[in-house]
CSV table of C-alpha atoms and ligand atoms in Angstrom, one decimal:
chain,number,residue,atom,x,y,z
A,1,MET,CA,95.1,12.2,46.8
A,2,ASN,CA,97.0,9.6,44.9
A,3,ILE,CA,95.8,6.1,45.5
A,4,LYS,CA,98.4,3.4,45.2
A,5,ILE,CA,97.3,0.1,43.7
A,6,LEU,CA,99.3,-3.1,43.3
A,7,PHE,CA,98.1,-5.6,40.6
A,8,VAL,CA,99.1,-9.2,40.9
A,9,GLU,CA,98.4,-10.9,37.6
A,10,ASP,CA,100.6,-13.5,35.8
A,11,ASP,CA,99.1,-12.9,32.4
A,12,ASP,CA,101.4,-10.2,31.0
A,13,ARG,CA,98.9,-8.9,28.5
A,14,LEU,CA,96.1,-8.6,31.1
A,15,ARG,CA,98.5,-6.9,33.5
A,16,GLU,CA,99.4,-4.3,31.0
A,17,VAL,CA,95.7,-3.6,30.3
A,18,LEU,CA,95.0,-3.2,34.0
A,19,LEU,CA,98.0,-0.8,34.4
A,20,GLU,CA,96.9,1.3,31.5
A,21,ALA,CA,93.3,1.5,32.7
A,22,ALA,CA,94.5,2.5,36.2
A,23,ALA,CA,96.8,5.2,34.7
A,24,ILE,CA,93.9,6.7,32.8
A,25,GLU,CA,92.0,6.9,36.1
A,26,ASP,CA,95.0,8.6,37.6
A,27,TYR,CA,95.9,5.9,40.1
A,28,ASP,CA,99.5,5.3,41.0
A,29,ALA,CA,99.6,1.6,39.9
A,30,GLN,CA,102.2,-1.1,39.7
A,31,GLY,CA,102.1,-4.7,38.5
A,32,VAL,CA,103.8,-7.9,39.5
A,33,ALA,CA,103.5,-11.4,38.1
A,34,THR,CA,103.7,-13.5,41.3
A,35,ALA,CA,102.4,-13.4,44.9
A,36,GLU,CA,106.0,-13.7,46.1
A,37,ALA,CA,107.0,-10.5,44.3
A,38,ALA,CA,103.8,-8.9,45.7
A,39,VAL,CA,105.0,-9.7,49.3
A,40,GLU,CA,108.3,-7.9,48.6
A,41,ARG,CA,106.5,-4.9,47.1
A,42,LEU,CA,103.9,-4.6,49.9
A,43,ARG,CA,106.7,-4.7,52.4
A,44,ASP,CA,108.5,-1.7,50.7
A,45,GLU,CA,105.7,0.6,49.6
A,46,PRO,CA,102.5,1.9,51.2
A,47,PHE,CA,99.9,0.5,48.8
A,48,ASP,CA,96.2,1.3,49.5
A,49,ILE,CA,94.7,-1.3,47.3
A,50,LEU,CA,95.7,-4.8,46.2
A,51,VAL,CA,94.1,-6.4,43.2
A,52,THR,CA,95.1,-10.1,42.9
A,53,ASP,CA,94.3,-13.0,40.7
A,54,VAL,CA,93.7,-16.3,42.6
A,55,ALA,CA,95.5,-18.7,40.4
A,56,LEU,CA,99.1,-17.7,40.2
A,57,PRO,CA,102.3,-19.7,39.7
A,58,GLY,CA,103.7,-20.5,43.2
A,59,MET,CA,101.9,-18.9,46.1
A,60,SER,CA,98.2,-18.4,45.4
A,61,GLY,CA,96.3,-15.1,45.6
A,62,LEU,CA,94.3,-16.5,48.6
A,63,ASP,CA,97.5,-17.2,50.5
A,64,LEU,CA,98.8,-13.8,49.7
A,65,LEU,CA,95.7,-12.3,51.5
A,66,ARG,CA,96.8,-14.0,54.6
A,67,HIS,CA,100.1,-12.0,54.6
A,68,CYS,CA,98.4,-8.7,54.0
A,69,PRO,CA,97.4,-7.6,57.5
A,70,ARG,CA,101.0,-8.1,58.7
A,71,LEU,CA,102.6,-6.4,55.7
A,72,ARG,CA,100.1,-3.6,55.1
A,73,PRO,CA,97.5,-3.3,57.9
A,74,GLY,CA,94.4,-1.8,56.5
A,75,ILE,CA,95.1,-2.4,52.8
A,76,LEU,CA,91.9,-3.1,50.8
A,77,SER,CA,92.1,-6.3,48.7
A,78,ILE,CA,90.1,-7.2,45.6
A,79,VAL,CA,90.3,-10.8,44.4
A,80,ILE,CA,89.8,-11.9,40.8
A,81,THR,CA,88.3,-15.3,40.6
A,82,ALA,CA,87.4,-17.5,37.7
A,83,HIS,CA,83.7,-17.6,36.8
A,84,GLY,CA,81.6,-20.1,38.7
A,85,THR,CA,83.9,-20.5,41.6
A,86,VAL,CA,81.7,-19.0,44.3
A,87,ASP,CA,83.5,-21.0,47.0
A,88,THR,CA,86.8,-19.3,46.2
A,89,ALA,CA,85.1,-15.9,46.4
A,90,VAL,CA,83.6,-16.7,49.7
A,91,GLU,CA,87.0,-18.0,51.0
A,92,ALA,CA,88.6,-14.8,49.8
A,93,MET,CA,86.1,-12.7,51.7
A,94,LYS,CA,86.7,-14.8,54.8
A,95,ARG,CA,90.4,-14.1,54.5
A,96,GLY,CA,89.7,-10.4,54.6
A,97,ALA,CA,89.2,-9.4,50.9
A,98,ALA,CA,87.1,-6.3,50.6
A,99,ASP,CA,85.5,-7.4,47.4
A,100,PHE,CA,85.9,-9.8,44.4
A,101,ILE,CA,85.1,-9.9,40.7
A,102,THR,CA,84.8,-12.8,38.5
A,103,LYS,CA,86.6,-13.5,35.2
A,104,PRO,CA,86.0,-12.8,32.5
A,105,PHE,CA,85.2,-9.2,33.6
A,106,ALA,CA,84.4,-6.0,31.8
A,107,LEU,CA,87.1,-3.4,32.5
A,108,ASP,CA,84.3,-1.0,33.5
A,109,GLY,CA,83.1,-3.4,36.2
A,110,LEU,CA,86.6,-3.7,37.6
A,111,LEU,CA,87.2,0.0,37.6
A,112,GLY,CA,83.9,0.5,39.4
A,113,THR,CA,84.9,-1.9,42.1
A,114,ILE,CA,88.3,-0.2,42.4
A,115,ARG,CA,86.7,3.2,42.6
A,116,VAL,CA,84.6,2.1,45.6
A,117,ALA,CA,87.7,0.7,47.3
A,118,ALA,CA,89.7,3.9,46.4
A,119,GLU,CA,87.1,6.1,48.0
A,120,ARG,CA,87.3,4.1,51.2
A,121,ALA,CA,91.0,4.1,51.1
A,122,ALA,CA,91.1,7.9,50.6
A,123,ARG,CA,88.9,8.4,53.6
A,124,THR,CA,90.9,6.1,55.7
A,125,ARG,CA,94.1,7.9,54.8
A,126,ALA,CA,92.6,11.2,55.6
A,127,VAL,CA,91.8,10.0,59.1
A,128,MET,CA,95.1,8.3,59.7
A,129,GLN,CA,97.4,11.1,58.3
A,130,GLY,CA,95.4,14.2,58.8
A,131,GLY,CA,95.3,14.8,55.1
A,132,ALA,CA,95.4,18.2,53.5
A,133,GLY,CA,92.5,19.5,55.6
A,134,GLU,CA,94.2,18.6,58.9
A,135,GLY,CA,90.8,18.2,60.7
A,136,PRO,CA,90.5,17.5,64.4
A,137,ALA,CA,90.5,13.8,63.7
A,138,GLY,CA,93.7,14.1,61.7
A,139,ASN,CA,96.8,12.3,62.8
A,140,LEU,CA,95.0,9.6,64.7
A,141,ILE,CA,97.8,7.5,66.2
A,142,ALA,CA,97.1,3.8,66.5
A,143,ALA,CA,100.2,1.7,66.9
A,144,ALA,CA,99.0,-0.8,69.6
A,145,PRO,CA,97.2,-3.9,68.3
A,146,ALA,CA,94.1,-3.0,70.4
A,147,MET,CA,93.9,0.4,68.7
A,148,ARG,CA,94.5,-1.0,65.2
A,149,LYS,CA,91.6,-3.4,65.9
A,150,LEU,CA,89.4,-0.5,67.0
A,151,LEU,CA,90.2,1.4,63.8
A,152,GLU,CA,89.2,-1.7,61.8
A,153,GLU,CA,85.9,-1.6,63.7
A,154,VAL,CA,85.5,2.1,63.0
A,155,ARG,CA,86.0,1.4,59.3
A,156,ALA,CA,83.5,-1.5,59.4
A,157,VAL,CA,80.7,0.5,61.0
A,158,ALA,CA,81.3,3.8,59.3
A,159,PRO,CA,79.2,3.1,56.2
A,160,PHE,CA,76.1,2.4,58.3
A,161,ARG,CA,73.6,4.9,59.6
A,162,THR,CA,73.6,2.8,62.7
A,163,THR,CA,74.0,4.6,66.0
A,164,VAL,CA,77.4,4.2,67.6
A,165,LEU,CA,78.3,4.4,71.3
A,166,VAL,CA,81.9,5.3,72.0
A,167,THR,CA,83.0,4.4,75.6
A,168,GLY,CA,86.3,4.8,77.4
A,169,GLU,CA,87.9,6.5,80.4
A,170,THR,CA,88.4,10.2,80.4
A,171,GLY,CA,90.9,11.4,77.8
A,172,THR,CA,91.2,8.2,75.9
A,173,GLY,CA,90.3,9.8,72.5
A,174,LYS,CA,86.5,9.2,72.3
A,175,GLU,CA,85.9,12.4,70.4
A,176,MET,CA,88.7,11.6,67.9
A,177,ILE,CA,87.1,8.2,67.3
A,178,ALA,CA,83.7,9.8,66.9
A,179,ARG,CA,85.1,12.2,64.3
A,180,ALA,CA,86.8,9.3,62.5
A,181,VAL,CA,83.4,7.5,62.2
A,182,HIS,CA,82.0,10.5,60.5
A,183,GLN,CA,85.0,11.1,58.2
A,184,LEU,CA,85.0,7.5,57.1
A,185,SER,CA,81.3,7.5,56.4
A,186,PRO,CA,79.5,8.4,53.2
A,187,ARG,CA,78.3,11.5,55.2
A,188,SER,CA,81.8,12.9,55.4
A,189,GLU,CA,81.0,15.8,53.1
A,190,LYS,CA,78.1,16.8,55.3
A,191,ALA,CA,78.2,18.4,58.7
A,192,LEU,CA,79.5,16.9,61.9
A,193,VAL,CA,77.7,18.7,64.6
A,194,ALA,CA,78.9,18.2,68.2
A,195,LEU,CA,77.1,18.8,71.4
A,196,ASN,CA,78.4,18.2,74.9
A,197,CYS,CA,75.4,17.2,77.0
A,198,ALA,CA,77.3,17.9,80.2
A,199,ALA,CA,78.1,21.4,79.3
A,200,VAL,CA,74.6,22.6,78.8
A,201,PRO,CA,72.0,23.0,81.6
A,202,GLU,CA,69.2,20.5,81.3
A,203,GLN,CA,66.5,23.2,80.5
A,204,LEU,CA,68.6,24.5,77.6
A,205,LEU,CA,69.6,21.2,76.3
A,206,GLU,CA,66.2,20.5,74.8
A,207,ASP,CA,66.3,23.8,73.0
A,208,GLU,CA,69.9,23.1,71.8
A,209,LEU,CA,68.9,19.7,70.4
A,210,PHE,CA,65.5,20.4,68.8
A,211,GLY,CA,65.3,24.2,68.5
A,212,HIS,CA,62.2,26.3,68.9
A,213,VAL,CA,59.8,28.4,67.0
A,214,LYS,CA,59.1,32.1,67.4
A,215,GLY,CA,57.1,32.7,70.6
A,216,ALA,CA,57.8,29.3,72.0
A,217,PHE,CA,58.6,30.9,75.4
A,218,THR,CA,59.0,34.3,76.8
A,219,GLY,CA,61.8,36.0,75.0
A,220,ALA,CA,61.8,33.7,72.0
A,221,GLN,CA,61.6,36.5,69.5
A,222,SER,CA,62.7,34.4,66.6
A,223,GLY,CA,62.8,30.7,65.7
A,224,ARG,CA,66.0,28.7,66.0
A,225,GLU,CA,67.3,25.5,64.5
A,226,GLY,CA,68.4,22.8,66.8
A,227,ARG,CA,71.5,20.6,66.4
A,228,PHE,CA,69.4,17.8,64.9
A,229,GLU,CA,68.4,20.0,62.0
A,230,GLN,CA,71.9,21.4,61.6
A,231,ALA,CA,73.2,17.8,61.3
A,232,ASP,CA,70.6,16.8,58.7
A,233,GLY,CA,72.3,14.5,56.2
A,234,GLY,CA,75.4,14.4,58.4
A,235,THR,CA,76.3,13.2,61.9
A,236,LEU,CA,75.4,14.4,65.4
A,237,PHE,CA,78.0,13.8,68.1
A,238,LEU,CA,76.4,13.7,71.5
A,239,ASP,CA,79.2,13.8,74.0
A,240,GLU,CA,78.8,12.8,77.7
A,241,ILE,CA,75.4,11.3,76.9
A,242,GLY,CA,75.4,9.8,80.4
A,243,ASP,CA,74.7,13.2,81.8
A,244,MET,CA,71.4,13.7,80.0
A,245,GLY,CA,68.4,13.8,82.2
A,246,LEU,CA,65.6,11.3,82.0
A,247,PRO,CA,62.9,13.4,80.4
A,248,LEU,CA,65.2,14.4,77.6
A,249,GLN,CA,66.3,10.8,77.2
A,250,SER,CA,62.8,9.8,76.3
A,251,LYS,CA,62.7,12.5,73.6
A,252,LEU,CA,66.0,11.4,72.2
A,253,LEU,CA,64.8,7.8,72.1
A,254,ARG,CA,61.9,8.8,70.0
A,255,VAL,CA,64.1,10.7,67.5
A,256,LEU,CA,66.4,7.7,67.2
A,257,GLN,CA,63.4,5.4,66.6
A,258,GLU,CA,61.2,7.6,64.4
A,259,ARG,CA,63.7,10.1,63.0
A,260,GLU,CA,61.3,12.9,63.7
A,261,PHE,CA,60.6,15.4,66.4
A,262,GLU,CA,58.8,18.7,67.1
A,263,LYS,CA,60.5,22.0,67.9
A,264,LEU,CA,59.6,23.7,71.2
A,265,GLY,CA,56.4,25.5,70.8
A,266,SER,CA,55.4,23.8,67.6
A,267,SER,CA,53.2,20.8,66.8
A,268,ARG,CA,54.6,20.4,63.3
A,269,THR,CA,56.7,17.3,62.9
A,270,VAL,CA,60.3,17.8,61.6
A,271,LYS,CA,61.9,14.8,59.8
A,272,VAL,CA,65.6,14.5,59.8
A,273,ASP,CA,68.2,12.1,58.4
A,274,VAL,CA,70.9,12.1,61.1
A,275,ARG,CA,73.4,9.5,62.2
A,276,VAL,CA,74.0,9.7,65.9
A,277,VAL,CA,77.4,9.0,67.5
A,278,ALA,CA,77.3,9.2,71.3
A,279,ALA,CA,80.1,9.1,73.8
A,280,THR,CA,80.4,8.7,77.5
A,281,SER,CA,83.1,8.0,80.1
A,282,ALA,CA,80.4,7.1,82.6
A,283,ASP,CA,79.4,3.5,83.4
A,284,LEU,CA,76.0,3.5,81.7
A,285,GLN,CA,75.2,0.0,83.0
A,286,ARG,CA,75.5,1.4,86.5
A,287,ARG,CA,73.4,4.4,85.7
A,288,ILE,CA,70.7,2.1,84.5
A,289,ASP,CA,70.9,0.1,87.8
A,290,GLU,CA,70.6,3.4,89.6
A,291,GLY,CA,67.5,4.4,87.6
A,292,ALA,CA,69.3,7.3,86.0
A,293,PHE,CA,69.5,6.0,82.5
A,294,ARG,CA,66.8,4.5,80.3
A,295,PRO,CA,67.7,0.9,79.4
A,296,ASP,CA,65.8,1.1,76.1
A,297,LEU,CA,67.8,4.2,75.1
A,298,TYR,CA,71.0,2.4,76.1
A,299,TYR,CA,70.2,-0.5,73.7
A,300,ARG,CA,69.3,2.0,71.0
A,301,LEU,CA,72.6,3.8,71.3
A,302,ASN,CA,74.6,0.7,71.9
A,303,VAL,CA,73.9,-0.9,68.5
A,304,VAL,CA,77.6,-0.7,68.1
A,305,ASN,CA,80.0,-0.1,71.0
A,306,LEU,CA,83.4,1.2,70.3
A,307,ARG,CA,85.4,0.8,73.5
A,308,LEU,CA,88.6,2.8,73.8
A,309,PRO,CA,91.2,1.0,75.9
A,310,PRO,CA,92.9,3.1,78.6
A,311,LEU,CA,96.4,4.2,77.6
A,312,ARG,CA,98.0,1.8,80.2
A,313,GLU,CA,96.5,-1.1,78.3
A,314,ARG,CA,98.2,0.0,75.0
A,315,ARG,CA,101.6,1.2,76.1
A,316,GLU,CA,102.9,0.8,72.5
A,317,ASP,CA,100.9,3.9,71.7
A,318,ILE,CA,102.7,6.1,74.3
A,319,ARG,CA,105.9,6.8,72.4
A,320,PRO,CA,104.3,7.6,69.0
A,321,LEU,CA,101.6,9.7,70.8
A,322,ALA,CA,104.2,11.6,72.8
A,323,GLU,CA,106.4,12.2,69.8
A,324,HIS,CA,103.4,13.4,67.7
A,325,LEU,CA,101.9,15.6,70.4
A,326,LEU,CA,105.3,17.1,71.1
A,327,ALA,CA,106.1,17.9,67.5
A,328,LYS,CA,102.7,19.4,67.0
A,329,PHE,CA,103.0,21.6,70.1
A,330,CYS,CA,106.5,22.8,69.2
A,331,ALA,CA,105.5,23.6,65.6
A,332,SER,CA,102.4,25.5,66.7
A,333,THR,CA,104.1,27.6,69.4
A,334,GLY,CA,107.3,28.3,67.5
A,335,LEU,CA,109.5,26.2,69.8
A,336,PRO,CA,112.4,24.3,68.3
A,337,PRO,CA,111.8,20.6,67.6
A,338,LYS,CA,112.7,18.6,70.7
A,339,THR,CA,113.8,15.1,71.7
A,340,ILE,CA,113.1,13.2,74.9
A,341,SER,CA,116.0,11.7,77.0
A,342,ASP,CA,116.1,8.0,77.7
A,343,ASP,CA,115.3,8.2,81.4
A,344,ALA,CA,112.4,10.5,80.6
A,345,TRP,CA,111.1,8.0,78.1
A,346,GLU,CA,111.3,5.3,80.7
A,347,SER,CA,109.0,7.1,83.1
A,348,LEU,CA,106.6,8.2,80.3
A,349,VAL,CA,106.2,4.6,79.2
A,350,SER,CA,105.8,3.1,82.7
A,351,TYR,CA,103.5,5.7,84.3
A,352,ARG,CA,99.8,4.6,84.7
A,353,TRP,CA,98.3,7.7,83.0
A,354,PRO,CA,94.9,7.8,84.8
A,355,GLY,CA,94.0,10.8,82.6
A,356,ASN,CA,95.1,8.9,79.5
A,357,VAL,CA,96.1,10.7,76.3
A,358,ARG,CA,94.9,14.0,77.4
A,359,GLN,CA,97.1,13.8,80.5
A,360,LEU,CA,100.1,12.7,78.4
A,361,GLN,CA,99.4,15.6,76.1
A,362,ASN,CA,99.5,18.0,79.1
A,363,ALA,CA,102.7,16.5,80.5
A,364,VAL,CA,104.5,16.8,77.1
A,365,GLU,CA,103.3,20.3,76.4
A,366,ARG,CA,104.2,21.5,79.8
A,367,ALA,CA,107.7,20.0,79.5
A,368,ALA,CA,108.1,21.5,76.1
A,369,ALA,CA,107.2,24.9,77.4
A,370,LEU,CA,109.4,24.6,80.5
A,371,THR,CA,112.5,23.7,78.4
A,372,GLY,CA,112.1,26.8,76.2
A,373,ALA,CA,115.0,26.9,73.7
A,374,ASN,CA,116.5,23.7,74.9
A,375,THR,CA,116.1,20.9,72.5
A,376,GLU,CA,115.9,18.0,74.9
A,377,ILE,CA,113.3,17.1,77.5
A,378,ARG,CA,114.8,15.5,80.5
A,379,LEU,CA,113.4,13.5,83.4
A,380,GLN,CA,113.3,16.6,85.7
A,381,ASP,CA,111.1,18.4,83.2
A,382,LEU,CA,108.2,15.9,83.6
A,383,PRO,CA,105.5,16.3,86.3
A,384,GLU,CA,106.4,14.8,89.7
A,385,GLU,CA,103.8,11.9,89.5
A,386,VAL,CA,105.2,10.8,86.2
A,387,ARG,CA,108.8,11.0,87.3
A,388,GLU,CA,108.1,8.7,90.3
A,389,ALA,CA,106.9,6.1,87.9
A,390,ALA,CA,110.4,5.4,86.7
A,391,ALA,CA,111.5,4.8,90.3
A,392,ALA,CA,108.7,2.4,91.0
A,393,PRO,CA,107.2,1.0,87.8
A,394,ALA,CA,103.5,0.3,87.9
A,395,PRO,CA,102.4,-3.3,88.2
A,396,PRO,CA,101.1,-4.6,84.9
A,397,ALA,CA,97.4,-3.9,84.5
A,398,PRO,CA,95.2,-6.9,85.2
A,399,ALA,CA,94.0,-8.6,82.1
A,400,PRO,CA,90.4,-7.6,81.3
A,401,LYS,CA,87.9,-10.4,82.1
A,402,ALA,CA,86.6,-12.2,79.1
A,403,GLY,CA,82.9,-11.9,78.2
A,404,THR,CA,82.0,-8.9,80.3
A,405,GLN,CA,82.6,-6.3,77.7
A,406,PRO,CA,79.2,-5.6,76.3
A,407,GLY,CA,77.9,-4.8,79.8
A,408,GLY,CA,80.7,-2.5,80.5
A,409,PRO,CA,83.0,-2.9,83.5
A,410,GLY,CA,81.8,-5.4,86.1
A,411,ASP,CA,81.8,-9.1,86.7
A,412,ARG,CA,78.4,-10.1,85.5
A,413,VAL,CA,78.3,-11.9,82.3
A,414,ASP,CA,75.1,-11.1,80.3
A,415,PHE,CA,74.8,-14.1,78.0
A,416,ASP,CA,72.3,-12.5,75.7
A,417,ALA,CA,74.3,-9.3,75.4
A,418,VAL,CA,77.4,-11.2,74.5
A,419,VAL,CA,75.6,-13.3,71.9
A,420,THR,CA,73.9,-10.3,70.4
A,421,LYS,CA,77.2,-8.5,70.1
A,422,VAL,CA,78.9,-11.4,68.3
A,423,GLU,CA,75.9,-11.6,66.0
A,424,ARG,CA,75.9,-7.9,65.3
A,425,ASP,CA,79.6,-7.9,64.6
A,426,LEU,CA,79.3,-10.7,62.1
A,427,LEU,CA,76.4,-9.1,60.3
A,428,LEU,CA,78.2,-5.7,60.1
A,429,GLN,CA,81.5,-7.2,58.9
A,430,SER,CA,79.9,-9.3,56.2
A,431,LEU,CA,77.8,-6.3,55.0
A,432,SER,CA,80.8,-4.0,55.1
A,433,ARG,CA,82.9,-6.5,53.2
A,434,THR,CA,80.4,-6.9,50.4
A,435,GLY,CA,79.7,-3.1,50.1
A,436,GLY,CA,76.2,-3.6,51.4
A,437,ASN,CA,75.2,-6.4,49.1
A,438,LYS,CA,72.9,-8.4,51.3
A,439,MET,CA,72.8,-11.4,49.0
A,440,ARG,CA,76.5,-11.9,49.2
A,441,ALA,CA,76.7,-11.0,52.8
A,442,ALA,CA,74.1,-13.6,53.6
A,443,GLN,CA,76.1,-16.1,51.5
A,444,LEU,CA,79.2,-15.3,53.4
A,445,LEU,CA,77.5,-16.3,56.7
A,446,GLY,CA,75.9,-19.3,55.1
A,447,MET,CA,72.4,-18.1,55.7
A,448,LYS,CA,69.3,-17.3,53.6
A,449,ARG,CA,68.9,-13.8,52.5
A,450,THR,CA,65.5,-13.5,54.2
A,451,THR,CA,66.9,-14.7,57.5
A,452,PHE,CA,69.8,-12.2,57.1
A,453,VAL,CA,67.4,-9.3,56.5
A,454,GLU,CA,65.3,-10.3,59.4
A,455,LYS,CA,68.3,-10.3,61.7
A,456,LEU,CA,69.4,-6.8,60.4
A,457,LYS,CA,66.0,-5.5,61.2
A,458,ARG,CA,65.8,-7.0,64.7
A,459,LEU,CA,69.2,-5.6,65.6
A,460,GLY,CA,68.4,-2.2,64.2
A,461,ILE,CA,71.2,-2.2,61.5
A,462,GLU,CA,70.6,0.1,58.6
A,463,TRP,CA,72.9,0.1,55.6
A,464,GLU,CA,73.5,3.4,53.9
A,465,LYS,CA,74.0,3.1,50.2
A,466,GLU,CA,77.5,4.2,49.2
A,467,SER,CA,77.6,6.2,46.0
A,468,ALA,CA,78.9,3.2,44.0
A,469,GLY,CA,77.9,0.5,46.4
A,470,ALA,CA,75.6,-2.2,44.9
A,471,GLU,CA,72.5,-3.0,46.9
A,472,GLY,CA,72.0,-6.3,45.2
A,473,GLU,CA,68.3,-6.3,45.6
B,501,ATP,N1,94.9,8.2,69.0
B,501,ATP,C1,95.2,9.5,69.2
B,501,ATP,N2,96.1,10.0,68.3
B,501,ATP,C2,96.4,11.3,68.4
B,501,ATP,N3,95.9,12.2,69.4
B,501,ATP,C3,95.0,11.7,70.2
B,501,ATP,C4,94.6,10.3,70.2
B,501,ATP,N4,93.7,10.0,71.2
B,501,ATP,C5,93.6,11.2,71.8
B,501,ATP,N5,94.3,12.2,71.3
B,501,ATP,C6,94.4,13.6,71.7
B,501,ATP,O1,94.2,13.6,73.1
B,501,ATP,C7,93.3,14.6,73.5
B,501,ATP,C8,92.0,13.9,74.2
B,501,ATP,O2,91.3,13.3,73.2
B,501,ATP,P1,89.7,13.3,73.1
B,501,ATP,O3,89.2,14.7,73.4
B,501,ATP,O4,89.2,12.7,71.9
B,501,ATP,O5,89.4,12.3,74.4
B,501,ATP,P2,88.0,12.1,75.1
B,501,ATP,O6,88.0,10.6,75.4
B,501,ATP,O7,86.9,12.6,74.4
B,501,ATP,O8,88.3,12.9,76.5
B,501,ATP,P3,87.2,13.3,77.6
B,501,ATP,O9,86.8,12.1,78.3
B,501,ATP,O10,88.0,14.3,78.4
B,501,ATP,O11,86.1,14.0,76.9
B,501,ATP,C9,92.9,15.4,72.3
B,501,ATP,O12,93.7,16.5,72.3
B,501,ATP,C10,93.3,14.4,71.2
B,501,ATP,O13,93.7,15.2,70.1
B,502,MG,MG1,85.5,14.1,75.0
């Protein structure tokens, strides 16, 4: 994968050196002398990484950072600051820079920093575009601001071993997001093992998760590895976690806390290094109130909550999703490429989609199949309930109530939960931005390193060392 880098440096000689070094490393690099020129370039070309000097004639490098999210969402910026200007570096990080280096720098140091960013950029691209592998998480469409923000969150939490809980209505793309977390993590080369807790009867679920030894029960003629062992070093995706029974919830809690367990029929403790991503479309808070879900397990799983908005709250996604799903379906079934008529679009965009993306996918695929060799999908090819939406457009969805999110749907505001979530987000963001360097991350939040580390521990945040990430201990 060819990573595109833009260098913004007014010193002609230094810019040349940077470009040569990047060429040797096989990056596709370009250089400009001013921030104004960079804005033009960023608008025209899909750069992955921006490396900018702070002091520039005209617009400064720091001001350039402010334009980045609009010009190139997701671009990773590295800022070059003069030696001894910690404040500038901190300011740069606050404005979204992924990292900084101080002048004068050794070329090796800069290339190392770029390499870390390039690895992250490559993983992000693989997820956004499907990449060569075209994995199940490939082609993740995220046009709506709410989805873009969610992807930013995915990228921020991916480098941690921290447990992630993905919530959202049925068909919103929870599994896709879970896969993206894995793909963007340092574990991406290792296995992603998935288990749908609702699809396996309770008595078998324990065996599925932890495995058994020979003779553990009648008929156990040989031993068997559970999903936790299969996922060792990688990620375990536990889908529909809300359907797990209470006894097994206790066992799961223990693995999350101790990272060890015993197989059925054995007293030997097995240790594993697994990152758990859980998903549910159930309202776990309500399950807790009903006594069907352990609150302590909920807090363990919910270290980070990625909440997928329903499709009706991100209508900007409907068109690109429908186009993408339609093209994919036609290509895979040998149908000709198809377009969608204006009135059909109107109802697709105004329908409520209670079944979310999955329902949209079904509607589009059904219409594509129905129309056979025709190359246009018309209003009458859409399911009846969708067609009616054009006649009577749905009322706009009520705005979500502020402050209720950590507790899931409902009117209660849980003050502690909200504060904890904000705290957690800040810690994660600062760590993520500094590549796990706790000293810098603490600085960024204006707190002592020891206080910072204490908070990490209390909130159960664990940083995984990235291959080239500095620990700063
Ligand atoms: N953002 C997206 N971009 C592209 N395709 C998507 C996106 N979100 C969902 N899909 C597609 O929609 C379908 C449903 O997605 P997924 O299985 O991830 O949803 P889910 O929330 O896990 O659903 P369920 O609640 O039924 O388990 C899949 O075929 C997936 O490929
Ligand atoms: Mg699912």
